[in-house]
Amino acid sequence: MTESPLTTPVVFLLGPVPVTLPVVATWGLMAVMVLGSALATRRLRVERPGPVQTVLELVVETLRRQIGETMQTDATPFLPLLGTLFLYLAVANLSGLVPGMKAPTAFLETAMALALVVLLASQALGIRRRGLWAYLKGFAHPTPLLLPLNLLSELTRAFSLSIRLFGNVMSGEFVIAIVLSLAGLFVPVPLMALELLLGLVQAYIFTILAAVFIGGAVGTIEKG
Amino acid sequence: MHIDGWTLLLQAVNFLILVWLLRRFLYRPVLAVIAERQAATERVRNEAEAARQAAETARESLEAQRTALPAERDRLIAAARAEAETERTALLDKARAEADHALEEARSRLVDERAQALDALQRHAADLGTQLATRLLRDAPSGALTRPLLDEACVAVESLSGPQRHALADGSDPVPVRLAAACPLSEDDAARARDRLAAALGRPVALELVEDPSLIAGVELHFAHSVVRRSWKQTLAEAKEEMTRHDSARSAADALA
């Protein structure tokens, strides 16, 4: 039987700070993503781009278009945050399929950290775009009586983001691990294929919801 | 269930660092090359659009020229025809004017020649008439014809006014008068004429008698500055002159008519 999915294994201690498995895995994924990006963007060409450049441009342009369609505005200022969110989530979710690895997003801390970043970013961007007073007045819309509920909904939305991601990824990996331990080597392959799709879908959902929250905060779309 | 705060914080920081790194190494260069390509594409598209516009403008210009060609051809033909018509009319008018002028000159010349011929003919006729009359009268008894004419000459002197008679005398005493007669006068006729002239002039008259057959009949009284003529030669000359003048006037009137 596998260990509890709700525990976060500590890999080593850095003074008083416990460095856990998702943090180490994230560092590894960050190294891969940053090095890969740096290598892939070394020789970008306007004329006759190579296959790698074509894929990069396709990914970046698709992300920008999807985010722009969701936020109904030019997505370029939001692309680093939301694009990175999608890429990291996709890579992190799929990393759980690599034998011996565990997806960082299968830990509640990672999901909550990402949701917290989205929550803080939406507040900061909303204040910067609309001004502090106008942004705060938005919480009393349509009536001040709804102010507590609106504030609470900000928190619950972030919470639901994190729980949704964590639950899906964790449960998928947990089921695969159980099936693998019970049935044998190749039996969980269909489940892994499903987990492949699920990881991408969860990355997409998380990113789109984050775009919706930030779009609502900056006022480009109606606040949900 | 336990949530590790350090992990949560480190993951948030990790993500923010990843955002910054990917922005630096992925988004910025890829977006830059995409923008550059879009700019190049837009530039090429603009150039193509400009070329298309130029081609369209050239096509429209050619089409307009092609459409205007028949009208321009008709206009040029009409202008050439009008110019030729104007030139033809001018030439015709000029030829007509020249013909009229030549005709008028010919008519005028013809009238002049006709008048001159008629005048010459009339002069010739008058000369012939005068010569004929002279020849006929020369055979007439001039003595009988001269005496009355001598009387008429004396009457003419007598009928002059006082100053005129004084002018005839010219202050001479006696007054020299040369009396030319067509035939020799008798002593009586000469004496009577002298007396009448002396009476008319109020002083003696020295009369010189001269015979002049060219007078045909009659006399001429030659004073110092004046002549009193009463002869057929004079009459015929006046008749000829009058006839010639009348005929010339009638010829001119006929020509004008």
Coordinates of C-alpha atoms in Angstrom, one line a residue:
Chain A
M1 CA 0.0 0.0 0.0
T2 CA 1.3 3.5 -0.9
E3 CA 1.8 6.3 1.6
S4 CA -0.9 8.9 2.3
P5 CA -1.4 11.4 -0.5
L6 CA -2.0 14.2 2.0
T7 CA 1.5 14.1 3.5
T8 CA 4.4 16.2 2.1
P9 CA 7.7 14.4 2.3
V10 CA 10.6 16.5 3.4
V11 CA 13.7 16.0 1.3
F12 CA 16.2 17.9 3.4
L13 CA 16.3 20.8 5.8
L14 CA 17.8 24.2 4.9
G15 CA 18.4 25.5 8.3
P16 CA 15.0 25.8 9.9
V17 CA 13.3 25.5 6.5
P18 CA 12.2 22.1 5.4
V19 CA 12.6 21.6 1.7
T20 CA 9.9 19.2 0.6
L21 CA 9.5 17.0 -2.4
P22 CA 7.2 19.3 -4.4
V23 CA 9.7 22.2 -4.0
V24 CA 12.6 20.0 -5.2
A25 CA 10.4 18.7 -8.1
T26 CA 9.5 22.3 -9.0
W27 CA 13.1 23.3 -9.0
G28 CA 13.8 20.5 -11.4
L29 CA 10.9 21.4 -13.6
M30 CA 11.9 25.1 -13.5
A31 CA 15.4 24.1 -14.6
V32 CA 14.1 22.0 -17.5
M33 CA 11.7 24.7 -18.6
V34 CA 14.1 27.6 -18.3
L35 CA 17.0 25.8 -19.9
G36 CA 14.8 24.5 -22.6
S37 CA 13.4 27.9 -23.3
A38 CA 16.8 29.5 -23.4
L39 CA 18.1 26.9 -25.7
A40 CA 15.1 27.0 -28.0
T41 CA 15.1 30.8 -28.3
R42 CA 18.8 31.2 -28.9
R43 CA 18.5 31.4 -32.7
L44 CA 15.0 32.7 -33.5
R45 CA 14.6 33.7 -37.1
V46 CA 12.0 35.8 -38.8
E47 CA 12.4 34.0 -42.1
R48 CA 12.1 30.2 -42.3
P49 CA 11.7 29.3 -38.6
G50 CA 12.8 25.8 -37.6
P51 CA 10.4 23.1 -36.1
V52 CA 11.3 24.0 -32.5
Q53 CA 10.7 27.7 -33.2
T54 CA 7.5 26.9 -35.0
V55 CA 6.2 24.9 -32.0
L56 CA 7.3 27.6 -29.5
E57 CA 5.5 30.3 -31.6
L58 CA 2.5 28.1 -31.9
V59 CA 2.3 27.5 -28.2
V60 CA 2.9 31.2 -27.2
E61 CA 0.5 32.5 -29.9
T62 CA -2.2 30.0 -28.9
L63 CA -1.8 30.9 -25.2
R64 CA -2.1 34.6 -26.0
R65 CA -5.1 34.1 -28.2
Q66 CA -6.9 31.9 -25.7
I67 CA -6.2 34.3 -22.8
G68 CA -7.2 37.3 -25.0
E69 CA -10.4 35.6 -25.9
T70 CA -11.1 34.8 -22.3
M71 CA -10.3 38.2 -21.0
Q72 CA -11.6 40.1 -24.0
T73 CA -8.6 42.3 -24.2
D74 CA -5.0 42.3 -25.4
A75 CA -3.4 39.4 -23.5
T76 CA 0.2 40.4 -24.0
P77 CA 0.6 42.1 -20.5
F78 CA -0.9 39.0 -18.8
L79 CA 0.9 36.4 -20.9
P80 CA 3.9 35.9 -18.7
L81 CA 1.8 35.2 -15.6
L82 CA -1.0 33.2 -17.2
G83 CA 1.1 31.5 -19.8
T84 CA 3.6 30.4 -17.3
L85 CA 0.8 29.2 -15.1
F86 CA -0.5 27.0 -17.9
L87 CA 2.9 25.7 -18.9
Y88 CA 4.0 25.0 -15.4
L89 CA 0.7 23.2 -14.6
A90 CA 0.9 21.2 -17.7
V91 CA 4.5 20.1 -17.2
A92 CA 3.9 19.6 -13.5
N93 CA 0.8 17.5 -14.0
L94 CA 2.4 15.4 -16.7
S95 CA 5.5 14.9 -14.7
G96 CA 3.6 12.6 -12.4
L97 CA 3.4 10.1 -15.3
V98 CA 7.2 9.9 -15.3
P99 CA 8.2 6.8 -13.4
G100 CA 9.7 7.6 -10.0
M101 CA 8.4 11.2 -10.1
K102 CA 5.5 12.7 -8.2
A103 CA 3.7 15.8 -9.7
P104 CA 4.2 18.9 -7.5
T105 CA 0.6 19.8 -8.1
A106 CA -0.5 16.6 -6.4
F107 CA 0.5 18.4 -3.2
L108 CA -2.0 20.8 -1.7
E109 CA 0.7 23.4 -0.9
T110 CA 1.6 23.8 -4.6
A111 CA -2.0 24.1 -5.6
M112 CA -2.7 26.6 -2.8
A113 CA 0.5 28.5 -3.7
L114 CA -0.6 28.9 -7.3
A115 CA -4.1 29.9 -6.2
L116 CA -2.7 32.4 -3.8
V117 CA -0.5 33.9 -6.5
V118 CA -3.6 34.2 -8.7
L119 CA -5.6 35.8 -5.9
L120 CA -2.9 38.3 -5.1
A121 CA -2.2 39.0 -8.7
S122 CA -5.8 39.7 -9.5
Q123 CA -6.1 42.1 -6.5
A124 CA -2.9 43.9 -7.5
L125 CA -3.7 44.1 -11.2
G126 CA -7.3 45.3 -10.4
I127 CA -6.1 48.0 -8.1
R128 CA -3.4 49.1 -10.6
R129 CA -5.9 49.2 -13.5
R130 CA -8.9 50.7 -11.8
G131 CA -7.5 52.5 -8.8
L132 CA -7.8 51.5 -5.2
W133 CA -11.2 53.1 -4.4
A134 CA -12.9 52.0 -7.6
Y135 CA -11.6 48.5 -7.1
L136 CA -12.8 48.3 -3.6
K137 CA -16.1 49.8 -4.5
G138 CA -16.5 46.8 -6.9
F139 CA -16.9 44.6 -3.8
A140 CA -20.0 46.5 -2.8
H141 CA -21.6 46.0 -6.2
P142 CA -24.5 45.8 -6.9
T143 CA -25.4 46.5 -3.2
P144 CA -23.2 47.0 -0.1
L145 CA -25.1 44.2 1.5
L146 CA -23.2 41.9 -0.7
L147 CA -19.8 43.1 0.5
P148 CA -19.2 40.2 2.9
L149 CA -20.3 37.7 0.3
N150 CA -18.1 39.2 -2.4
L151 CA -15.1 39.2 -0.1
L152 CA -15.8 35.6 0.8
S153 CA -16.3 34.7 -2.8
E154 CA -12.8 36.0 -3.6
L155 CA -11.3 33.6 -1.0
T156 CA -13.5 30.7 -1.9
R157 CA -12.7 31.0 -5.6
A158 CA -9.0 30.8 -4.8
F159 CA -9.7 27.9 -2.5
S160 CA -11.8 26.0 -5.0
L161 CA -9.1 26.6 -7.6
S162 CA -6.5 24.9 -5.4
I163 CA -8.7 22.1 -4.2
R164 CA -9.9 21.3 -7.7
L165 CA -6.4 21.0 -9.0
F166 CA -5.1 19.2 -6.0
G167 CA -8.0 16.8 -5.9
N168 CA -7.9 15.9 -9.6
V169 CA -4.1 15.4 -9.9
M170 CA -3.7 13.7 -6.5
S171 CA -6.6 11.4 -7.0
G172 CA -5.4 10.4 -10.5
E173 CA -1.9 9.6 -9.3
F174 CA -3.3 7.8 -6.2
V175 CA -5.6 5.6 -8.3
I176 CA -2.8 4.8 -10.7
A177 CA -0.6 3.9 -7.8
I178 CA -3.3 1.7 -6.2
V179 CA -4.0 -0.1 -9.5
L180 CA -0.3 -0.5 -10.2
S181 CA 0.2 -2.1 -6.8
L182 CA -2.8 -4.4 -7.2
A183 CA -2.8 -5.4 -10.9
G184 CA 0.6 -5.2 -12.3
L185 CA 2.8 -3.3 -14.7
F186 CA 0.7 -2.6 -17.8
V187 CA -2.8 -2.5 -16.3
P188 CA -2.7 1.2 -15.3
V189 CA -1.7 2.3 -18.8
P190 CA -5.2 3.3 -19.8
L191 CA -5.5 5.2 -16.6
M192 CA -2.2 6.9 -17.3
A193 CA -3.5 7.9 -20.7
L194 CA -6.5 9.3 -19.0
E195 CA -4.3 11.1 -16.5
L196 CA -2.4 12.6 -19.4
L197 CA -5.6 14.1 -20.7
L198 CA -6.7 15.1 -17.3
G199 CA -3.5 16.9 -16.5
L200 CA -3.8 19.1 -19.6
V201 CA -7.4 19.7 -18.9
Q202 CA -6.7 20.7 -15.4
A203 CA -4.0 23.1 -16.5
Y204 CA -6.3 24.6 -19.0
I205 CA -9.2 25.0 -16.5
F206 CA -6.9 26.5 -13.9
T207 CA -5.4 29.0 -16.3
I208 CA -8.8 29.9 -17.8
L209 CA -10.3 30.4 -14.4
A210 CA -7.4 32.5 -13.4
A211 CA -7.8 34.6 -16.5
V212 CA -11.5 35.0 -15.7
F213 CA -10.7 36.2 -12.2
I214 CA -8.0 38.6 -13.3
G215 CA -10.2 39.9 -16.2
G216 CA -13.0 40.5 -13.7
A217 CA -10.6 42.3 -11.4
V218 CA -9.2 44.6 -14.1
G219 CA -12.7 45.2 -15.5
T220 CA -12.3 43.7 -19.0
I221 CA -15.1 41.2 -18.3
E222 CA -18.0 41.0 -15.9
K223 CA -16.9 39.9 -12.5
G224 CA -18.3 36.4 -11.8
Chain B
M1 CA -4.2 16.9 7.2
H2 CA -1.3 19.3 7.5
I3 CA -0.4 22.3 5.3
D4 CA 3.3 23.1 5.2
G5 CA 3.6 26.9 5.2
W6 CA 7.2 26.8 4.1
T7 CA 6.3 24.7 1.1
L8 CA 3.5 26.9 0.2
L9 CA 5.7 30.0 0.4
L10 CA 8.6 28.4 -1.5
Q11 CA 6.2 27.2 -4.2
A12 CA 4.7 30.6 -4.6
V13 CA 8.2 32.2 -4.8
N14 CA 9.3 29.4 -7.2
F15 CA 6.4 30.2 -9.5
L16 CA 7.0 33.9 -9.4
I17 CA 10.7 33.2 -10.3
L18 CA 9.6 30.9 -13.1
V19 CA 7.3 33.7 -14.4
W20 CA 10.2 36.1 -14.4
L21 CA 12.6 33.6 -16.1
L22 CA 10.1 32.5 -18.7
R23 CA 9.3 36.1 -19.5
R24 CA 13.0 36.7 -20.0
F25 CA 13.9 33.5 -21.9
L26 CA 10.7 32.6 -23.6
Y27 CA 7.9 35.1 -24.0
R28 CA 10.0 38.2 -24.8
P29 CA 12.1 36.7 -27.6
V30 CA 9.2 34.7 -29.1
L31 CA 6.8 37.7 -29.0
A32 CA 9.5 39.9 -30.5
V33 CA 10.1 37.6 -33.4
I34 CA 6.4 37.2 -33.9
A35 CA 5.9 41.0 -33.9
E36 CA 8.8 41.3 -36.3
R37 CA 7.4 38.8 -38.7
Q38 CA 4.0 40.4 -38.4
A39 CA 5.5 43.8 -39.2
A40 CA 7.4 42.3 -42.2
T41 CA 4.2 40.6 -43.3
E42 CA 2.3 43.9 -42.8
R43 CA 4.9 45.7 -44.8
V44 CA 4.8 43.2 -47.6
R45 CA 1.0 43.3 -47.5
N46 CA 1.1 47.1 -47.6
E47 CA 3.5 47.0 -50.5
A48 CA 1.3 44.5 -52.3
E49 CA -1.7 46.6 -51.6
A50 CA 0.1 49.7 -52.9
A51 CA 1.1 47.8 -56.0
R52 CA -2.5 46.6 -56.4
Q53 CA -3.8 50.1 -56.0
A54 CA -1.2 51.4 -58.5
A55 CA -2.2 48.6 -60.9
E56 CA -5.9 49.4 -60.4
T57 CA -5.3 53.1 -61.0
A58 CA -3.3 52.3 -64.1
R59 CA -6.1 50.0 -65.3
E60 CA -8.8 52.6 -64.6
S61 CA -6.6 55.2 -66.4
L62 CA -6.3 53.0 -69.4
E63 CA -9.9 52.2 -69.3
A64 CA -10.8 55.9 -69.2
Q65 CA -8.4 56.5 -72.1
R66 CA -9.9 53.6 -74.1
T67 CA -13.4 54.9 -73.4
A68 CA -12.4 58.5 -74.3
L69 CA -10.8 57.5 -77.6
P70 CA -13.9 57.4 -79.8
A71 CA -15.2 60.6 -78.4
E72 CA -11.8 62.2 -78.9
R73 CA -11.7 60.9 -82.5
D74 CA -15.2 62.2 -83.2
R75 CA -14.2 65.6 -81.7
L76 CA -11.1 65.8 -83.8
I77 CA -13.0 64.9 -86.9
A78 CA -15.7 67.4 -86.2
A79 CA -13.1 70.1 -85.5
A80 CA -11.3 69.3 -88.7
R81 CA -14.5 69.4 -90.7
A82 CA -15.5 72.7 -89.1
E83 CA -12.1 74.2 -89.8
A84 CA -12.2 73.0 -93.4
E85 CA -15.8 74.4 -93.8
T86 CA -14.6 77.7 -92.4
E87 CA -11.6 77.8 -94.7
R88 CA -13.8 76.8 -97.7
T89 CA -16.3 79.5 -96.8
A90 CA -13.5 82.1 -96.4
L91 CA -12.0 81.0 -99.8
L92 CA -15.3 81.2 -101.5
D93 CA -16.1 84.6 -100.0
K94 CA -12.6 85.8 -101.0
A95 CA -13.0 84.5 -104.5
R96 CA -16.5 85.9 -104.8
A97 CA -15.3 89.3 -103.6
E98 CA -12.4 89.2 -106.0
A99 CA -14.7 88.3 -108.8
D100 CA -17.1 91.1 -107.9
H101 CA -14.2 93.5 -107.6
A102 CA -12.9 92.4 -111.0
L103 CA -16.4 92.6 -112.5
E104 CA -16.9 96.0 -111.0
E105 CA -13.5 97.2 -112.3
A106 CA -14.4 95.8 -115.8
R107 CA -17.7 97.5 -115.7
S108 CA -16.2 100.8 -114.6
R109 CA -13.5 100.5 -117.2
L110 CA -16.1 99.7 -119.8
V111 CA -18.2 102.7 -118.8
D112 CA -15.1 104.9 -118.9
E113 CA -14.1 103.6 -122.2
R114 CA -17.6 103.9 -123.5
A115 CA -17.8 107.5 -122.2
Q116 CA -14.5 108.3 -123.7
A117 CA -15.5 106.8 -127.0
L118 CA -18.8 108.5 -126.9
D119 CA -17.1 111.8 -126.0
A120 CA -14.5 111.4 -128.7
L121 CA -17.3 110.5 -131.2
Q122 CA -19.3 113.5 -130.1
R123 CA -16.3 115.8 -130.4
H124 CA -15.7 114.4 -133.8
A125 CA -19.3 114.9 -134.7
A126 CA -19.2 118.4 -133.4
D127 CA -16.1 119.1 -135.3
L128 CA -17.6 117.7 -138.4
G129 CA -20.8 119.7 -137.8
T130 CA -18.7 122.9 -137.2
Q131 CA -16.6 122.3 -140.3
L132 CA -19.7 121.6 -142.3
A133 CA -21.4 124.7 -141.0
T134 CA -18.3 126.8 -141.6
R135 CA -18.0 125.5 -145.2
L136 CA -21.7 126.2 -145.9
L137 CA -21.6 129.7 -144.3
R138 CA -18.3 130.6 -146.0
D139 CA -20.2 130.6 -149.3
A140 CA -23.0 132.8 -147.8
P141 CA -22.9 136.7 -148.5
S142 CA -20.8 137.7 -145.5
G143 CA -21.3 141.4 -146.1
A144 CA -25.0 141.3 -145.5
L145 CA -24.4 139.1 -142.4
T146 CA -21.6 141.2 -141.0
R147 CA -23.3 144.5 -140.8
P148 CA -26.0 143.4 -138.3
L149 CA -23.4 141.7 -136.2
L150 CA -21.4 144.9 -136.2
D151 CA -24.5 146.7 -134.9
E152 CA -24.9 144.0 -132.2
A153 CA -21.3 144.5 -131.1
C154 CA -21.8 148.2 -130.9
V155 CA -25.0 147.7 -128.9
A156 CA -23.1 145.3 -126.6
V157 CA -20.6 148.0 -125.9
E158 CA -23.2 150.6 -125.4
S159 CA -25.2 148.3 -123.0
L160 CA -22.2 148.1 -120.7
S161 CA -22.2 150.0 -117.4
G162 CA -20.2 153.1 -117.0
P163 CA -17.3 151.5 -115.1
Q164 CA -17.1 148.7 -117.6
R165 CA -16.9 151.1 -120.4
H166 CA -14.3 153.1 -118.5
A167 CA -12.3 149.9 -118.1
L168 CA -12.6 149.2 -121.8
A169 CA -11.1 152.6 -122.5
D170 CA -8.3 151.9 -120.1
G171 CA -7.6 155.7 -119.8
S172 CA -6.3 156.0 -123.4
D173 CA -7.2 158.9 -125.6
P174 CA -8.0 158.2 -128.3
V175 CA -9.0 154.7 -127.4
P176 CA -7.3 152.1 -129.7
V177 CA -9.8 149.6 -131.0
R178 CA -8.9 147.0 -133.5
L179 CA -12.0 146.0 -135.6
A180 CA -11.6 142.5 -137.1
A181 CA -14.3 141.8 -139.7
A182 CA -15.0 138.7 -141.8
C183 CA -15.2 140.8 -145.0
P184 CA -14.0 144.3 -145.8
L185 CA -16.2 147.0 -144.3
S186 CA -17.5 150.0 -146.1
E187 CA -16.3 153.5 -145.1
D188 CA -19.8 154.2 -143.9
D189 CA -20.0 151.2 -141.8
A190 CA -16.6 151.8 -140.3
A191 CA -17.4 155.5 -139.6
R192 CA -20.7 154.7 -138.0
A193 CA -19.1 152.1 -135.8
R194 CA -16.3 154.5 -134.8
D195 CA -18.9 157.1 -133.9
R196 CA -21.0 154.8 -131.9
L197 CA -18.0 153.4 -130.0
A198 CA -16.7 157.0 -129.3
A199 CA -20.1 158.0 -128.1
A200 CA -20.3 154.9 -125.8
L201 CA -16.8 155.3 -124.4
G202 CA -17.1 159.1 -124.1
R203 CA -13.8 159.8 -125.9
P204 CA -12.4 159.5 -129.5
V205 CA -11.6 156.1 -130.9
A206 CA -8.7 155.2 -133.1
L207 CA -10.2 152.4 -135.1
E208 CA -7.9 149.9 -136.9
L209 CA -9.7 147.8 -139.5
V210 CA -8.6 144.2 -140.0
E211 CA -10.0 141.6 -142.3
D212 CA -10.3 138.1 -140.8
P213 CA -12.1 135.6 -143.0
S214 CA -11.9 132.9 -140.3
L215 CA -14.7 134.8 -138.6
I216 CA -17.0 133.5 -141.4
A217 CA -19.4 136.4 -140.7
G218 CA -19.4 139.2 -138.1
V219 CA -16.8 141.2 -136.2
E220 CA -14.5 141.3 -133.2
L221 CA -13.7 144.5 -131.2
H222 CA -10.3 144.2 -129.6
F223 CA -9.8 146.6 -126.8
A224 CA -6.6 146.9 -124.7
H225 CA -7.7 144.1 -122.4
S226 CA -11.0 142.9 -123.6
V227 CA -12.6 141.5 -126.8
V228 CA -16.2 141.8 -127.9
R229 CA -17.0 139.1 -130.3
R230 CA -20.0 139.0 -132.5
S231 CA -19.2 136.5 -135.3
W232 CA -20.4 133.2 -136.6
K233 CA -17.1 131.7 -135.7
Q234 CA -17.8 132.5 -132.1
T235 CA -21.3 131.3 -132.4
L236 CA -20.3 128.0 -133.9
A237 CA -17.6 127.6 -131.3
E238 CA -20.1 128.2 -128.5
A239 CA -22.6 125.9 -130.2
K240 CA -19.9 123.2 -130.4
E241 CA -18.8 123.8 -126.9
E242 CA -22.4 123.7 -125.6
M243 CA -23.2 120.6 -127.7
T244 CA -20.1 118.8 -126.4
R245 CA -20.8 119.8 -122.8
H246 CA -24.4 118.6 -123.1
D247 CA -23.4 115.3 -124.7
S248 CA -20.7 114.7 -122.1
A249 CA -23.2 115.3 -119.2
R250 CA -25.8 113.0 -120.9
S251 CA -23.1 110.3 -121.3
A252 CA -22.1 110.6 -117.7
A253 CA -25.7 110.4 -116.6
D254 CA -26.2 107.3 -118.8
A255 CA -23.1 105.7 -117.3
L256 CA -24.3 106.3 -113.8
A257 CA -27.7 105.0 -114.6

